[in-house]
């Protein structure tokens, strides 16, 4: 079975249970899940909502990022899903998970996956603030 069990970018609400099920492995001694949510404030400004947009190459780049993580850490399973479209405060924006024989590898892979995803995968956030301002985050 492939170590990369689930990769997706979708407009529908995300399920932590779906991602956790995807990385379930009877041989894993540690499974780590990271859930990123839309917060009510950023940089001292109140957030009213946001939209995520993705470049057409998003699936290919996400696969490349995931493959890099699996190449550098002994893993049993890896998964990542990111939402696009309009999100409200408290909505789940991203879920990543890693399972490995030991917790150290699972923590390291999960951390690398979310960090590399945020840095390299072409998904941009258009954030709106309660003071009427707005900003794009992660755009080229």
mmCIF file of N, CA, C and O in Angstrom, residues 4-92:
data_model
loop_
_atom_site.group_PDB
_atom_site.id
_atom_site.type_symbol
_atom_site.label_atom_id
_atom_site.label_comp_id
_atom_site.label_asym_id
_atom_site.label_seq_id
_atom_site.Cartn_x
_atom_site.Cartn_y
_atom_site.Cartn_z
ATOM 1 N N UNK A 4 1.422 7.445 0.863
ATOM 2 C CA UNK A 4 0.578 8.620 0.708
ATOM 3 C C UNK A 4 -0.844 8.130 0.451
ATOM 4 O O UNK A 4 -1.165 7.628 -0.625
ATOM 5 N N UNK A 5 -1.676 8.273 1.452
ATOM 6 C CA UNK A 5 -3.003 7.663 1.410
ATOM 7 C C UNK A 5 -4.110 8.605 0.942
ATOM 8 O O UNK A 5 -5.122 8.158 0.418
ATOM 9 N N UNK A 6 -3.950 9.895 1.185
ATOM 10 C CA UNK A 6 -4.998 10.845 0.814
ATOM 11 C C UNK A 6 -4.371 12.214 0.601
ATOM 12 O O UNK A 6 -3.682 12.720 1.496
ATOM 13 N N UNK A 7 -4.606 12.783 -0.568
ATOM 14 C CA UNK A 7 -4.214 14.164 -0.880
ATOM 15 C C UNK A 7 -5.380 14.778 -1.630
ATOM 16 O O UNK A 7 -5.862 14.195 -2.613
ATOM 17 N N UNK A 8 -5.822 15.949 -1.191
ATOM 18 C CA UNK A 8 -6.931 16.582 -1.892
ATOM 19 C C UNK A 8 -7.010 18.062 -1.539
ATOM 20 O O UNK A 8 -6.590 18.476 -0.457
ATOM 21 N N UNK A 9 -7.551 18.822 -2.473
ATOM 22 C CA UNK A 9 -7.898 20.224 -2.274
ATOM 23 C C UNK A 9 -9.332 20.317 -2.751
ATOM 24 O O UNK A 9 -9.630 19.966 -3.900
ATOM 25 N N UNK A 10 -10.242 20.774 -1.854
ATOM 26 C CA UNK A 10 -11.668 20.708 -2.169
ATOM 27 C C UNK A 10 -12.456 21.862 -1.571
ATOM 28 O O UNK A 10 -12.056 22.405 -0.551
ATOM 29 N N UNK A 11 -13.608 22.175 -2.168
ATOM 30 C CA UNK A 11 -14.443 23.256 -1.643
ATOM 31 C C UNK A 11 -15.357 22.824 -0.501
ATOM 32 O O UNK A 11 -15.930 23.671 0.182
ATOM 33 N N UNK A 12 -15.481 21.541 -0.294
ATOM 34 C CA UNK A 12 -16.397 21.023 0.731
ATOM 35 C C UNK A 12 -15.747 21.026 2.107
ATOM 36 O O UNK A 12 -14.520 20.927 2.225
ATOM 37 N N UNK A 13 -16.565 21.112 3.172
ATOM 38 C CA UNK A 13 -16.014 21.048 4.530
ATOM 39 C C UNK A 13 -15.144 19.804 4.716
ATOM 40 O O UNK A 13 -15.433 18.729 4.170
ATOM 41 N N UNK A 14 -14.066 19.977 5.490
ATOM 42 C CA UNK A 14 -13.110 18.892 5.703
ATOM 43 C C UNK A 14 -13.488 18.066 6.928
ATOM 44 O O UNK A 14 -14.062 18.580 7.888
ATOM 45 N N UNK A 15 -13.115 16.802 6.886
ATOM 46 C CA UNK A 15 -13.387 15.879 7.983
ATOM 47 C C UNK A 15 -12.075 15.393 8.587
ATOM 48 O O UNK A 15 -11.281 14.722 7.904
ATOM 49 N N UNK A 16 -11.872 15.705 9.857
ATOM 50 C CA UNK A 16 -10.703 15.188 10.570
ATOM 51 C C UNK A 16 -10.769 13.667 10.629
ATOM 52 O O UNK A 16 -9.756 12.980 10.457
ATOM 53 N N UNK A 17 -11.968 13.128 10.813
ATOM 54 C CA UNK A 17 -12.135 11.671 10.871
ATOM 55 C C UNK A 17 -11.713 11.002 9.567
ATOM 56 O O UNK A 17 -11.105 9.930 9.586
ATOM 57 N N UNK A 18 -12.011 11.616 8.428
ATOM 58 C CA UNK A 18 -11.610 11.055 7.142
ATOM 59 C C UNK A 18 -10.088 10.970 7.037
ATOM 60 O O UNK A 18 -9.536 9.950 6.603
ATOM 61 N N UNK A 19 -9.398 12.032 7.452
ATOM 62 C CA UNK A 19 -7.940 12.051 7.368
ATOM 63 C C UNK A 19 -7.342 11.047 8.346
ATOM 64 O O UNK A 19 -6.416 10.300 8.004
ATOM 65 N N UNK A 20 -7.870 11.004 9.556
ATOM 66 C CA UNK A 20 -7.378 10.043 10.544
ATOM 67 C C UNK A 20 -7.583 8.611 10.056
ATOM 68 O O UNK A 20 -6.687 7.769 10.187
ATOM 69 N N UNK A 21 -8.724 8.325 9.464
ATOM 70 C CA UNK A 21 -8.977 6.988 8.925
ATOM 71 C C UNK A 21 -8.009 6.660 7.794
ATOM 72 O O UNK A 21 -7.556 5.519 7.664
ATOM 73 N N UNK A 22 -7.673 7.652 6.989
ATOM 74 C CA UNK A 22 -6.769 7.427 5.857
ATOM 75 C C UNK A 22 -5.381 6.994 6.319
ATOM 76 O O UNK A 22 -4.721 6.214 5.632
ATOM 77 N N UNK A 23 -4.915 7.506 7.457
ATOM 78 C CA UNK A 23 -3.570 7.166 7.925
ATOM 79 C C UNK A 23 -3.572 6.036 8.959
ATOM 80 O O UNK A 23 -2.510 5.661 9.468
ATOM 81 N N UNK A 24 -4.729 5.492 9.242
ATOM 82 C CA UNK A 24 -4.802 4.385 10.196
ATOM 83 C C UNK A 24 -3.957 3.211 9.707
ATOM 84 O O UNK A 24 -4.049 2.803 8.549
ATOM 85 N N UNK A 25 -3.114 2.713 10.598
ATOM 86 C CA UNK A 25 -2.221 1.618 10.241
ATOM 87 C C UNK A 25 -1.930 0.806 11.494
ATOM 88 O O UNK A 25 -1.477 1.357 12.503
ATOM 89 N N UNK A 26 -2.164 -0.493 11.431
ATOM 90 C CA UNK A 26 -1.990 -1.353 12.611
ATOM 91 C C UNK A 26 -0.543 -1.432 13.075
ATOM 92 O O UNK A 26 -0.263 -1.776 14.208
ATOM 93 N N UNK A 27 0.395 -1.106 12.211
ATOM 94 C CA UNK A 27 1.802 -1.147 12.584
ATOM 95 C C UNK A 27 2.324 0.158 13.166
ATOM 96 O O UNK A 27 3.468 0.223 13.626
ATOM 97 N N UNK A 28 1.500 1.191 13.137
ATOM 98 C CA UNK A 28 1.948 2.508 13.603
ATOM 99 C C UNK A 28 1.920 2.580 15.129
ATOM 100 O O UNK A 28 0.932 2.223 15.759
ATOM 101 N N UNK A 29 3.011 3.078 15.684
ATOM 102 C CA UNK A 29 3.063 3.328 17.116
ATOM 103 C C UNK A 29 2.715 4.758 17.455
ATOM 104 O O UNK A 29 2.465 5.102 18.604
ATOM 105 N N UNK A 30 2.685 5.624 16.422
ATOM 106 C CA UNK A 30 2.333 7.019 16.631
ATOM 107 C C UNK A 30 1.643 7.598 15.410
ATOM 108 O O UNK A 30 2.056 7.362 14.285
ATOM 109 N N UNK A 31 0.576 8.322 15.673
ATOM 110 C CA UNK A 31 -0.154 9.029 14.626
ATOM 111 C C UNK A 31 -0.345 10.454 15.093
ATOM 112 O O UNK A 31 -0.806 10.691 16.210
ATOM 113 N N UNK A 32 0.009 11.417 14.245
ATOM 114 C CA UNK A 32 -0.117 12.829 14.576
ATOM 115 C C UNK A 32 -1.012 13.488 13.543
ATOM 116 O O UNK A 32 -0.842 13.276 12.338
ATOM 117 N N UNK A 33 -1.952 14.299 14.037
ATOM 118 C CA UNK A 33 -2.879 15.030 13.177
ATOM 119 C C UNK A 33 -2.775 16.515 13.512
ATOM 120 O O UNK A 33 -2.786 16.888 14.685
ATOM 121 N N UNK A 34 -2.679 17.351 12.484
ATOM 122 C CA UNK A 34 -2.722 18.794 12.661
ATOM 123 C C UNK A 34 -3.975 19.310 11.971
ATOM 124 O O UNK A 34 -4.241 18.958 10.824
ATOM 125 N N UNK A 35 -4.727 20.154 12.677
ATOM 126 C CA UNK A 35 -5.938 20.752 12.133
ATOM 127 C C UNK A 35 -5.764 22.266 12.166
ATOM 128 O O UNK A 35 -5.581 22.849 13.240
ATOM 129 N N UNK A 36 -5.808 22.895 11.002
ATOM 130 C CA UNK A 36 -5.733 24.352 10.908
ATOM 131 C C UNK A 36 -7.119 24.926 10.722
ATOM 132 O O UNK A 36 -7.877 24.475 9.865
ATOM 133 N N UNK A 37 -7.470 25.908 11.556
ATOM 134 C CA UNK A 37 -8.792 26.509 11.506
ATOM 135 C C UNK A 37 -8.702 28.011 11.245
ATOM 136 O O UNK A 37 -7.667 28.635 11.470
ATOM 137 N N UNK A 38 -9.797 28.591 10.814
ATOM 138 C CA UNK A 38 -9.868 30.026 10.579
ATOM 139 C C UNK A 38 -10.040 30.718 11.928
ATOM 140 O O UNK A 38 -10.997 30.456 12.647
ATOM 141 N N UNK A 39 -9.088 31.580 12.258
ATOM 142 C CA UNK A 39 -9.132 32.269 13.549
ATOM 143 C C UNK A 39 -9.846 33.611 13.428
ATOM 144 O O UNK A 39 -9.952 34.174 12.338
ATOM 145 N N UNK A 40 -10.290 34.129 14.573
ATOM 146 C CA UNK A 40 -11.075 35.365 14.580
ATOM 147 C C UNK A 40 -10.239 36.634 14.516
ATOM 148 O O UNK A 40 -10.796 37.724 14.354
ATOM 149 N N UNK A 41 -8.937 36.528 14.667
ATOM 150 C CA UNK A 41 -8.061 37.692 14.596
ATOM 151 C C UNK A 41 -6.720 37.286 14.004
ATOM 152 O O UNK A 41 -6.275 36.154 14.162
ATOM 153 N N UNK A 42 -6.095 38.239 13.314
ATOM 154 C CA UNK A 42 -4.773 38.008 12.741
ATOM 155 C C UNK A 42 -4.018 39.334 12.778
ATOM 156 O O UNK A 42 -4.509 40.348 12.267
ATOM 157 N N UNK A 43 -2.862 39.330 13.389
ATOM 158 C CA UNK A 43 -2.056 40.541 13.470
ATOM 159 C C UNK A 43 -2.744 41.664 14.223
ATOM 160 O O UNK A 43 -2.568 42.827 13.884
ATOM 161 N N UNK A 44 -3.569 41.306 15.212
ATOM 162 C CA UNK A 44 -4.266 42.304 16.003
ATOM 163 C C UNK A 44 -5.528 42.862 15.356
ATOM 164 O O UNK A 44 -6.162 43.751 15.913
ATOM 165 N N UNK A 45 -5.908 42.343 14.203
ATOM 166 C CA UNK A 45 -7.110 42.802 13.500
ATOM 167 C C UNK A 45 -8.159 41.696 13.510
ATOM 168 O O UNK A 45 -7.837 40.522 13.343
ATOM 169 N N UNK A 46 -9.409 42.078 13.690
ATOM 170 C CA UNK A 46 -10.495 41.110 13.650
ATOM 171 C C UNK A 46 -10.745 40.605 12.245
ATOM 172 O O UNK A 46 -10.817 41.390 11.297
ATOM 173 N N UNK A 47 -10.864 39.302 12.097
ATOM 174 C CA UNK A 47 -11.115 38.673 10.799
ATOM 175 C C UNK A 47 -12.614 38.389 10.681
ATOM 176 O O UNK A 47 -13.221 37.867 11.616
ATOM 177 N N UNK A 48 -13.202 38.745 9.543
ATOM 178 C CA UNK A 48 -14.621 38.468 9.326
ATOM 179 C C UNK A 48 -14.846 37.235 8.458
ATOM 180 O O UNK A 48 -15.927 36.660 8.461
ATOM 181 N N UNK A 49 -13.836 36.833 7.715
ATOM 182 C CA UNK A 49 -13.941 35.658 6.860
ATOM 183 C C UNK A 49 -12.798 35.657 5.870
ATOM 184 O O UNK A 49 -12.010 36.611 5.818
ATOM 185 N N UNK A 50 -12.713 34.578 5.108
ATOM 186 C CA UNK A 50 -11.651 34.502 4.114
ATOM 187 C C UNK A 50 -12.030 33.548 3.004
ATOM 188 O O UNK A 50 -12.964 32.760 3.136
ATOM 189 N N UNK A 51 -11.284 33.660 1.935
ATOM 190 C CA UNK A 51 -11.433 32.755 0.797
ATOM 191 C C UNK A 51 -10.065 32.211 0.443
ATOM 192 O O UNK A 51 -9.072 32.948 0.477
ATOM 193 N N UNK A 52 -10.017 30.939 0.121
ATOM 194 C CA UNK A 52 -8.793 30.320 -0.385
ATOM 195 C C UNK A 52 -8.968 30.061 -1.871
ATOM 196 O O UNK A 52 -10.026 29.580 -2.308
ATOM 197 N N UNK A 53 -7.927 30.363 -2.640
ATOM 198 C CA UNK A 53 -7.891 30.052 -4.059
ATOM 199 C C UNK A 53 -6.657 29.213 -4.337
ATOM 200 O O UNK A 53 -5.626 29.392 -3.680
ATOM 201 N N UNK A 54 -6.763 28.322 -5.319
ATOM 202 C CA UNK A 54 -5.644 27.441 -5.661
ATOM 203 C C UNK A 54 -5.306 27.556 -7.142
ATOM 204 O O UNK A 54 -6.193 27.737 -7.985
ATOM 205 N N UNK A 55 -4.029 27.437 -7.431
ATOM 206 C CA UNK A 55 -3.546 27.405 -8.811
ATOM 207 C C UNK A 55 -3.922 26.053 -9.427
ATOM 208 O O UNK A 55 -4.022 25.051 -8.712
ATOM 209 N N UNK A 56 -4.121 25.981 -10.732
ATOM 210 C CA UNK A 56 -4.464 24.701 -11.365
ATOM 211 C C UNK A 56 -3.453 23.576 -11.116
ATOM 212 O O UNK A 56 -3.803 22.391 -11.215
ATOM 213 N N UNK A 57 -2.203 23.901 -10.783
ATOM 214 C CA UNK A 57 -1.194 22.862 -10.522
ATOM 215 C C UNK A 57 -1.193 22.384 -9.071
ATOM 216 O O UNK A 57 -0.309 21.626 -8.676
ATOM 217 N N UNK A 58 -2.180 22.792 -8.292
ATOM 218 C CA UNK A 58 -2.165 22.523 -6.856
ATOM 219 C C UNK A 58 -2.008 21.032 -6.528
ATOM 220 O O UNK A 58 -1.248 20.667 -5.627
ATOM 221 N N UNK A 59 -2.693 20.150 -7.237
ATOM 222 C CA UNK A 59 -2.618 18.714 -6.938
ATOM 223 C C UNK A 59 -1.217 18.166 -7.192
ATOM 224 O O UNK A 59 -0.695 17.381 -6.382
ATOM 225 N N UNK A 60 -0.595 18.589 -8.284
ATOM 226 C CA UNK A 60 0.757 18.125 -8.604
ATOM 227 C C UNK A 60 1.766 18.594 -7.562
ATOM 228 O O UNK A 60 2.635 17.824 -7.136
ATOM 229 N N UNK A 61 1.654 19.858 -7.176
ATOM 230 C CA UNK A 61 2.601 20.401 -6.194
ATOM 231 C C UNK A 61 2.382 19.757 -4.831
ATOM 232 O O UNK A 61 3.345 19.422 -4.136
ATOM 233 N N UNK A 62 1.138 19.539 -4.446
ATOM 234 C CA UNK A 62 0.853 18.873 -3.173
ATOM 235 C C UNK A 62 1.440 17.463 -3.174
ATOM 236 O O UNK A 62 2.040 17.032 -2.182
ATOM 237 N N UNK A 63 1.332 16.757 -4.271
ATOM 238 C CA UNK A 63 1.912 15.407 -4.387
ATOM 239 C C UNK A 63 3.429 15.474 -4.243
ATOM 240 O O UNK A 63 4.029 14.665 -3.534
ATOM 241 N N UNK A 64 4.072 16.426 -4.879
ATOM 242 C CA UNK A 64 5.527 16.586 -4.782
ATOM 243 C C UNK A 64 5.957 16.860 -3.351
ATOM 244 O O UNK A 64 6.930 16.281 -2.852
ATOM 245 N N UNK A 65 5.226 17.728 -2.669
ATOM 246 C CA UNK A 65 5.528 18.036 -1.258
ATOM 247 C C UNK A 65 5.388 16.782 -0.403
ATOM 248 O O UNK A 65 6.254 16.473 0.419
ATOM 249 N N UNK A 66 4.322 16.037 -0.597
ATOM 250 C CA UNK A 66 4.099 14.820 0.187
ATOM 251 C C UNK A 66 5.185 13.781 -0.087
ATOM 252 O O UNK A 66 5.679 13.115 0.835
ATOM 253 N N UNK A 67 5.572 13.637 -1.341
ATOM 254 C CA UNK A 67 6.628 12.679 -1.692
ATOM 255 C C UNK A 67 7.950 13.061 -1.042
ATOM 256 O O UNK A 67 8.713 12.191 -0.611
ATOM 257 N N UNK A 68 8.230 14.355 -0.966
ATOM 258 C CA UNK A 68 9.460 14.811 -0.307
ATOM 259 C C UNK A 68 9.447 14.440 1.181
ATOM 260 O O UNK A 68 10.461 14.005 1.726
ATOM 261 N N UNK A 69 8.302 14.587 1.822
ATOM 262 C CA UNK A 69 8.190 14.230 3.238
ATOM 263 C C UNK A 69 8.397 12.728 3.428
ATOM 264 O O UNK A 69 9.137 12.309 4.316
ATOM 265 N N UNK A 70 7.780 11.924 2.573
ATOM 266 C CA UNK A 70 7.916 10.467 2.734
ATOM 267 C C UNK A 70 9.325 9.993 2.426
ATOM 268 O O UNK A 70 9.778 8.992 2.981
ATOM 269 N N UNK A 71 10.037 10.718 1.564
ATOM 270 C CA UNK A 71 11.406 10.329 1.229
ATOM 271 C C UNK A 71 12.364 10.592 2.383
ATOM 272 O O UNK A 71 13.375 9.913 2.515
ATOM 273 N N UNK A 72 12.034 11.554 3.238
ATOM 274 C CA UNK A 72 12.949 11.938 4.294
ATOM 275 C C UNK A 72 12.678 11.322 5.654
ATOM 276 O O UNK A 72 13.483 11.478 6.568
ATOM 277 N N UNK A 73 11.550 10.632 5.800
ATOM 278 C CA UNK A 73 11.166 10.087 7.106
ATOM 279 C C UNK A 73 10.543 8.717 6.915
ATOM 280 O O UNK A 73 9.698 8.539 6.034
ATOM 281 N N UNK A 74 10.912 7.734 7.747
ATOM 282 C CA UNK A 74 10.265 6.420 7.641
ATOM 283 C C UNK A 74 8.823 6.497 8.153
ATOM 284 O O UNK A 74 8.583 6.689 9.345
ATOM 285 N N UNK A 75 7.877 6.392 7.229
ATOM 286 C CA UNK A 75 6.468 6.525 7.570
ATOM 287 C C UNK A 75 5.661 5.311 7.143
ATOM 288 O O UNK A 75 6.041 4.613 6.211
ATOM 289 N N UNK A 76 4.539 5.148 7.778
ATOM 290 C CA UNK A 76 3.563 4.147 7.361
ATOM 291 C C UNK A 76 2.451 4.781 6.533
ATOM 292 O O UNK A 76 1.916 4.151 5.625
ATOM 293 N N UNK A 77 2.090 6.032 6.865
ATOM 294 C CA UNK A 77 0.995 6.680 6.141
ATOM 295 C C UNK A 77 1.091 8.195 6.270
ATOM 296 O O UNK A 77 1.592 8.711 7.273
ATOM 297 N N UNK A 78 0.579 8.883 5.236
ATOM 298 C CA UNK A 78 0.591 10.335 5.201
ATOM 299 C C UNK A 78 -0.676 10.791 4.479
ATOM 300 O O UNK A 78 -1.116 10.156 3.529
ATOM 301 N N UNK A 79 -1.252 11.912 4.949
ATOM 302 C CA UNK A 79 -2.452 12.452 4.304
ATOM 303 C C UNK A 79 -2.498 13.959 4.494
ATOM 304 O O UNK A 79 -2.009 14.481 5.499
ATOM 305 N N UNK A 80 -3.115 14.646 3.516
ATOM 306 C CA UNK A 80 -3.311 16.082 3.619
ATOM 307 C C UNK A 80 -4.507 16.485 2.777
ATOM 308 O O UNK A 80 -4.643 16.057 1.631
ATOM 309 N N UNK A 81 -5.380 17.313 3.358
ATOM 310 C CA UNK A 81 -6.485 17.906 2.612
ATOM 311 C C UNK A 81 -6.544 19.388 2.967
ATOM 312 O O UNK A 81 -6.314 19.769 4.111
ATOM 313 N N UNK A 82 -6.826 20.208 1.953
ATOM 314 C CA UNK A 82 -6.926 21.656 2.165
ATOM 315 C C UNK A 82 -8.203 22.133 1.512
ATOM 316 O O UNK A 82 -8.578 21.666 0.441
ATOM 317 N N UNK A 83 -8.849 23.051 2.153
ATOM 318 C CA UNK A 83 -10.097 23.582 1.627
ATOM 319 C C UNK A 83 -9.843 24.814 0.765
ATOM 320 O O UNK A 83 -8.913 25.576 1.012
ATOM 321 N N UNK A 84 -10.685 25.008 -0.233
ATOM 322 C CA UNK A 84 -10.700 26.230 -1.034
ATOM 323 C C UNK A 84 -12.117 26.786 -0.999
ATOM 324 O O UNK A 84 -13.063 26.103 -0.617
ATOM 325 N N UNK A 85 -12.242 28.054 -1.406
ATOM 326 C CA UNK A 85 -13.539 28.697 -1.383
ATOM 327 C C UNK A 85 -13.696 29.543 -0.135
ATOM 328 O O UNK A 85 -12.715 29.850 0.558
ATOM 329 N N UNK A 86 -14.937 29.918 0.163
ATOM 330 C CA UNK A 86 -15.212 30.795 1.306
ATOM 331 C C UNK A 86 -15.261 29.996 2.612
ATOM 332 O O UNK A 86 -15.906 28.954 2.679
ATOM 333 N N UNK A 87 -14.572 30.505 3.628
ATOM 334 C CA UNK A 87 -14.589 29.896 4.962
ATOM 335 C C UNK A 87 -14.949 30.950 5.997
ATOM 336 O O UNK A 87 -14.581 32.119 5.866
ATOM 337 N N UNK A 88 -15.651 30.511 7.018
ATOM 338 C CA UNK A 88 -16.034 31.371 8.130
ATOM 339 C C UNK A 88 -15.114 31.109 9.323
ATOM 340 O O UNK A 88 -14.380 30.110 9.352
ATOM 341 N N UNK A 89 -15.178 31.971 10.315
ATOM 342 C CA UNK A 89 -14.408 31.796 11.544
ATOM 343 C C UNK A 89 -14.738 30.429 12.143
ATOM 344 O O UNK A 89 -15.903 30.038 12.239
ATOM 345 N N UNK A 90 -13.700 29.693 12.516
ATOM 346 C CA UNK A 90 -13.868 28.371 13.114
ATOM 347 C C UNK A 90 -13.878 27.221 12.128
ATOM 348 O O UNK A 90 -13.737 26.064 12.529
ATOM 349 N N UNK A 91 -14.040 27.508 10.833
ATOM 350 C CA UNK A 91 -14.031 26.434 9.838
ATOM 351 C C UNK A 91 -12.651 25.789 9.757
ATOM 352 O O UNK A 91 -11.628 26.447 9.951
ATOM 353 N N UNK A 92 -12.632 24.515 9.431
ATOM 354 C CA UNK A 92 -11.375 23.796 9.231
ATOM 355 C C UNK A 92 -10.858 24.101 7.832
ATOM 356 O O UNK A 92 -11.559 23.883 6.834
#
